[in-house]
């Protein structure tokens, strides 16, 4: 009976270890906010040019790319603001 319990505990621990490995495999995320802002601005500029030429669907895609970048910028800024640092304070 104890062997079955030990096997159950071992089985339950494997998914957690696998998840930790997946996080470690992704590595550290870095945010280059200045570069990301320039990319978003470039997409918005391209969208304006496409709109002027009547290519509205392509312009919508460029605006969507800019919004996605701006969302990542906000996430980076929020993470920096809410991160207590390595020693918790």
Tab-separated table of N, CA and C in Angstrom, residues 1-85:
chain	number	residue	atom	x	y	z
A	1	UNK	N	0.816	-1.189	0.000
A	1	UNK	CA	0.000	0.000	0.000
A	1	UNK	C	0.863	1.258	0.000
A	2	UNK	N	1.927	1.256	0.780
A	2	UNK	CA	2.785	2.439	0.818
A	2	UNK	C	3.481	2.657	-0.521
A	3	UNK	N	3.767	1.581	-1.253
A	3	UNK	CA	4.374	1.719	-2.576
A	3	UNK	C	3.404	2.410	-3.527
A	4	UNK	N	2.130	2.103	-3.408
A	4	UNK	CA	1.131	2.735	-4.267
A	4	UNK	C	1.020	4.223	-3.937
A	5	UNK	N	1.079	4.569	-2.666
A	5	UNK	CA	1.025	5.966	-2.270
A	5	UNK	C	2.264	6.710	-2.749
A	6	UNK	N	3.411	6.088	-2.602
A	6	UNK	CA	4.651	6.723	-3.058
A	6	UNK	C	4.598	6.944	-4.559
A	7	UNK	N	4.067	5.979	-5.264
A	7	UNK	CA	3.934	6.115	-6.713
A	7	UNK	C	2.987	7.254	-7.064
A	8	UNK	N	1.915	7.397	-6.290
A	8	UNK	CA	0.958	8.477	-6.522
A	8	UNK	C	1.570	9.834	-6.266
A	9	UNK	N	2.379	9.941	-5.232
A	9	UNK	CA	3.033	11.203	-4.920
A	9	UNK	C	4.039	11.550	-6.005
A	10	UNK	N	4.786	10.559	-6.441
A	10	UNK	CA	5.766	10.775	-7.499
A	10	UNK	C	5.056	11.189	-8.782
A	11	UNK	N	3.948	10.541	-9.080
A	11	UNK	CA	3.190	10.872	-10.283
A	11	UNK	C	2.649	12.298	-10.206
A	12	UNK	N	2.205	12.719	-9.044
A	12	UNK	CA	1.666	14.062	-8.877
A	12	UNK	C	2.756	15.121	-8.986
A	13	UNK	N	3.991	14.773	-8.647
A	13	UNK	CA	5.079	15.747	-8.663
A	13	UNK	C	5.630	15.983	-10.065
A	14	UNK	N	5.464	15.044	-10.953
A	14	UNK	CA	6.047	15.171	-12.290
A	14	UNK	C	5.491	16.358	-13.073
A	15	UNK	N	4.179	16.599	-13.122
A	15	UNK	CA	3.701	17.754	-13.889
A	15	UNK	C	4.238	19.087	-13.373
A	16	UNK	N	4.372	19.235	-12.066
A	16	UNK	CA	4.896	20.490	-11.525
A	16	UNK	C	6.339	20.701	-11.956
A	17	UNK	N	7.118	19.642	-11.931
A	17	UNK	CA	8.513	19.755	-12.364
A	17	UNK	C	8.591	20.056	-13.852
A	18	UNK	N	7.724	19.469	-14.619
A	18	UNK	CA	7.703	19.727	-16.058
A	18	UNK	C	7.354	21.188	-16.324
A	19	UNK	N	6.416	21.737	-15.550
A	19	UNK	CA	6.039	23.138	-15.729
A	19	UNK	C	7.196	24.059	-15.372
A	20	UNK	N	7.934	23.735	-14.326
A	20	UNK	CA	9.080	24.554	-13.954
A	20	UNK	C	10.126	24.527	-15.055
A	21	UNK	N	10.325	23.370	-15.661
A	21	UNK	CA	11.283	23.248	-16.758
A	21	UNK	C	10.867	24.080	-17.958
A	22	UNK	N	9.569	24.147	-18.218
A	22	UNK	CA	9.075	24.933	-19.350
A	22	UNK	C	9.328	26.415	-19.117
A	23	UNK	N	9.134	26.873	-17.882
A	23	UNK	CA	9.383	28.278	-17.570
A	23	UNK	C	10.867	28.583	-17.709
A	24	UNK	N	11.712	27.703	-17.211
A	24	UNK	CA	13.154	27.915	-17.295
A	24	UNK	C	13.629	27.888	-18.740
A	25	UNK	N	12.987	27.078	-19.573
A	25	UNK	CA	13.399	26.978	-20.973
A	25	UNK	C	13.125	28.270	-21.735
A	26	UNK	N	12.079	28.990	-21.339
A	26	UNK	CA	11.755	30.249	-22.015
A	26	UNK	C	12.793	31.319	-21.718
A	27	UNK	N	13.389	31.269	-20.568
A	27	UNK	CA	14.423	32.237	-20.230
A	27	UNK	C	13.845	33.542	-19.722
A	28	UNK	N	14.732	34.482	-19.484
A	28	UNK	CA	14.350	35.778	-18.947
A	28	UNK	C	13.777	36.650	-20.060
A	29	UNK	N	12.711	37.333	-19.744
A	29	UNK	CA	12.079	38.244	-20.697
A	29	UNK	C	12.635	39.637	-20.457
A	30	UNK	N	13.107	40.276	-21.508
A	30	UNK	CA	13.601	41.645	-21.372
A	30	UNK	C	12.729	42.557	-22.214
A	31	UNK	N	12.554	43.763	-21.731
A	31	UNK	CA	11.725	44.742	-22.422
A	31	UNK	C	12.589	45.928	-22.818
A	32	UNK	N	12.613	46.216	-24.078
A	32	UNK	CA	13.302	47.399	-24.589
A	32	UNK	C	12.210	48.380	-25.003
A	33	UNK	N	11.743	49.129	-24.029
A	33	UNK	CA	10.564	49.969	-24.228
A	33	UNK	C	10.789	51.017	-25.317
A	34	UNK	N	11.961	51.622	-25.348
A	34	UNK	CA	12.233	52.618	-26.386
A	34	UNK	C	12.139	52.030	-27.786
A	35	UNK	N	12.751	50.878	-27.972
A	35	UNK	CA	12.723	50.205	-29.275
A	35	UNK	C	11.298	49.779	-29.620
A	36	UNK	N	10.586	49.256	-28.622
A	36	UNK	CA	9.211	48.815	-28.862
A	36	UNK	C	8.315	49.994	-29.223
A	37	UNK	N	8.538	51.143	-28.586
A	37	UNK	CA	7.756	52.345	-28.902
A	37	UNK	C	7.995	52.785	-30.339
A	38	UNK	N	9.241	52.713	-30.781
A	38	UNK	CA	9.565	53.078	-32.166
A	38	UNK	C	8.884	52.139	-33.148
A	39	UNK	N	8.856	50.841	-32.813
A	39	UNK	CA	8.192	49.872	-33.689
A	39	UNK	C	6.695	50.175	-33.785
A	40	UNK	N	6.070	50.473	-32.647
A	40	UNK	CA	4.636	50.785	-32.650
A	40	UNK	C	4.373	52.037	-33.480
A	41	UNK	N	5.232	53.043	-33.329
A	41	UNK	CA	5.078	54.281	-34.093
A	41	UNK	C	5.214	54.013	-35.595
A	42	UNK	N	6.160	53.144	-35.961
A	42	UNK	CA	6.351	52.799	-37.371
A	42	UNK	C	5.117	52.095	-37.933
A	43	UNK	N	4.515	51.206	-37.154
A	43	UNK	CA	3.301	50.513	-37.608
A	43	UNK	C	2.148	51.499	-37.775
A	44	UNK	N	2.032	52.435	-36.855
A	44	UNK	CA	0.956	53.441	-36.968
A	44	UNK	C	1.173	54.332	-38.192
A	45	UNK	N	2.422	54.686	-38.457
A	45	UNK	CA	2.737	55.499	-39.626
A	45	UNK	C	2.414	54.750	-40.919
A	46	UNK	N	2.791	53.480	-40.940
A	46	UNK	CA	2.507	52.659	-42.116
A	46	UNK	C	0.995	52.520	-42.313
A	47	UNK	N	0.256	52.395	-41.201
A	47	UNK	CA	-1.209	52.285	-41.283
A	47	UNK	C	-1.810	53.546	-41.886
A	48	UNK	N	-1.295	54.701	-41.499
A	48	UNK	CA	-1.807	55.963	-42.040
A	48	UNK	C	-1.558	56.040	-43.545
A	49	UNK	N	-0.384	55.607	-43.979
A	49	UNK	CA	-0.067	55.621	-45.415
A	49	UNK	C	-0.969	54.654	-46.182
A	50	UNK	N	-1.195	53.485	-45.596
A	50	UNK	CA	-2.064	52.506	-46.256
A	50	UNK	C	-3.496	53.017	-46.340
A	51	UNK	N	-3.967	53.680	-45.291
A	51	UNK	CA	-5.310	54.273	-45.320
A	51	UNK	C	-5.415	55.312	-46.427
A	52	UNK	N	-4.373	56.119	-46.572
A	52	UNK	CA	-4.379	57.170	-47.602
A	52	UNK	C	-4.456	56.571	-49.000
A	53	UNK	N	-3.914	55.372	-49.164
A	53	UNK	CA	-3.960	54.691	-50.474
A	53	UNK	C	-5.218	53.852	-50.648
A	54	UNK	N	-6.066	53.845	-49.600
A	54	UNK	CA	-7.306	53.071	-49.701
A	54	UNK	C	-7.169	51.613	-49.310
A	55	UNK	N	-6.054	51.233	-48.767
A	55	UNK	CA	-5.831	49.833	-48.367
A	55	UNK	C	-6.172	49.688	-46.880
A	56	UNK	N	-7.461	49.718	-46.592
A	56	UNK	CA	-7.933	49.797	-45.215
A	56	UNK	C	-7.717	48.512	-44.422
A	57	UNK	N	-7.847	47.355	-45.058
A	57	UNK	CA	-7.633	46.096	-44.331
A	57	UNK	C	-6.175	45.960	-43.912
A	58	UNK	N	-5.271	46.315	-44.790
A	58	UNK	CA	-3.848	46.260	-44.452
A	58	UNK	C	-3.521	47.276	-43.355
A	59	UNK	N	-4.169	48.428	-43.420
A	59	UNK	CA	-3.970	49.454	-42.392
A	59	UNK	C	-4.469	48.954	-41.041
A	60	UNK	N	-5.597	48.260	-41.036
A	60	UNK	CA	-6.128	47.700	-39.786
A	60	UNK	C	-5.149	46.694	-39.178
A	61	UNK	N	-4.501	45.903	-40.029
A	61	UNK	CA	-3.520	44.931	-39.531
A	61	UNK	C	-2.321	45.639	-38.906
A	62	UNK	N	-1.889	46.717	-39.531
A	62	UNK	CA	-0.753	47.476	-38.985
A	62	UNK	C	-1.116	48.111	-37.644
A	63	UNK	N	-2.341	48.627	-37.550
A	63	UNK	CA	-2.786	49.202	-36.273
A	63	UNK	C	-2.888	48.129	-35.192
A	64	UNK	N	-3.308	46.929	-35.582
A	64	UNK	CA	-3.391	45.818	-34.626
A	64	UNK	C	-1.990	45.451	-34.118
A	65	UNK	N	-1.010	45.477	-35.014
A	65	UNK	CA	0.369	45.200	-34.597
A	65	UNK	C	0.849	46.268	-33.607
A	66	UNK	N	0.525	47.512	-33.894
A	66	UNK	CA	0.920	48.612	-32.998
A	66	UNK	C	0.258	48.448	-31.632
A	67	UNK	N	-1.020	48.091	-31.615
A	67	UNK	CA	-1.723	47.890	-30.334
A	67	UNK	C	-1.114	46.749	-29.547
A	68	UNK	N	-0.721	45.672	-30.231
A	68	UNK	CA	-0.107	44.529	-29.544
A	68	UNK	C	1.221	44.936	-28.904
A	69	UNK	N	2.005	45.709	-29.611
A	69	UNK	CA	3.283	46.179	-29.072
A	69	UNK	C	3.033	47.100	-27.880
A	70	UNK	N	2.066	47.995	-28.008
A	70	UNK	CA	1.742	48.914	-26.914
A	70	UNK	C	1.239	48.164	-25.689
A	71	UNK	N	0.520	47.067	-25.910
A	71	UNK	CA	0.061	46.242	-24.799
A	71	UNK	C	1.256	45.605	-24.092
A	72	UNK	N	2.236	45.115	-24.862
A	72	UNK	CA	3.441	44.532	-24.251
A	72	UNK	C	4.221	45.592	-23.480
A	73	UNK	N	4.284	46.804	-24.010
A	73	UNK	CA	4.966	47.898	-23.304
A	73	UNK	C	4.299	48.120	-21.949
A	74	UNK	N	2.970	48.174	-21.940
A	74	UNK	CA	2.243	48.387	-20.684
A	74	UNK	C	2.501	47.240	-19.716
A	75	UNK	N	2.535	46.012	-20.219
A	75	UNK	CA	2.811	44.865	-19.362
A	75	UNK	C	4.209	44.966	-18.756
A	76	UNK	N	5.162	45.402	-19.545
A	76	UNK	CA	6.535	45.577	-19.046
A	76	UNK	C	6.577	46.653	-17.975
A	77	UNK	N	5.897	47.755	-18.221
A	77	UNK	CA	5.889	48.845	-17.247
A	77	UNK	C	5.197	48.418	-15.957
A	78	UNK	N	4.093	47.679	-16.073
A	78	UNK	CA	3.386	47.196	-14.889
A	78	UNK	C	4.251	46.207	-14.110
A	79	UNK	N	4.961	45.350	-14.820
A	79	UNK	CA	5.828	44.369	-14.155
A	79	UNK	C	6.951	45.077	-13.405
A	80	UNK	N	7.523	46.102	-14.018
A	80	UNK	CA	8.583	46.854	-13.343
A	80	UNK	C	8.049	47.558	-12.101
A	81	UNK	N	6.850	48.095	-12.213
A	81	UNK	CA	6.250	48.839	-11.100
A	81	UNK	C	5.894	47.913	-9.934
A	82	UNK	N	5.436	46.710	-10.248
A	82	UNK	CA	4.952	45.792	-9.217
A	82	UNK	C	5.983	44.787	-8.738
A	83	UNK	N	7.191	44.815	-9.300
A	83	UNK	CA	8.222	43.870	-8.904
A	83	UNK	C	8.946	44.405	-7.673
A	84	UNK	N	8.896	43.683	-6.547
A	84	UNK	CA	9.526	44.180	-5.342
A	84	UNK	C	11.048	44.069	-5.348
A	85	UNK	N	11.618	43.417	-6.334
A	85	UNK	CA	13.063	43.278	-6.393
A	85	UNK	C	13.517	41.961	-5.790
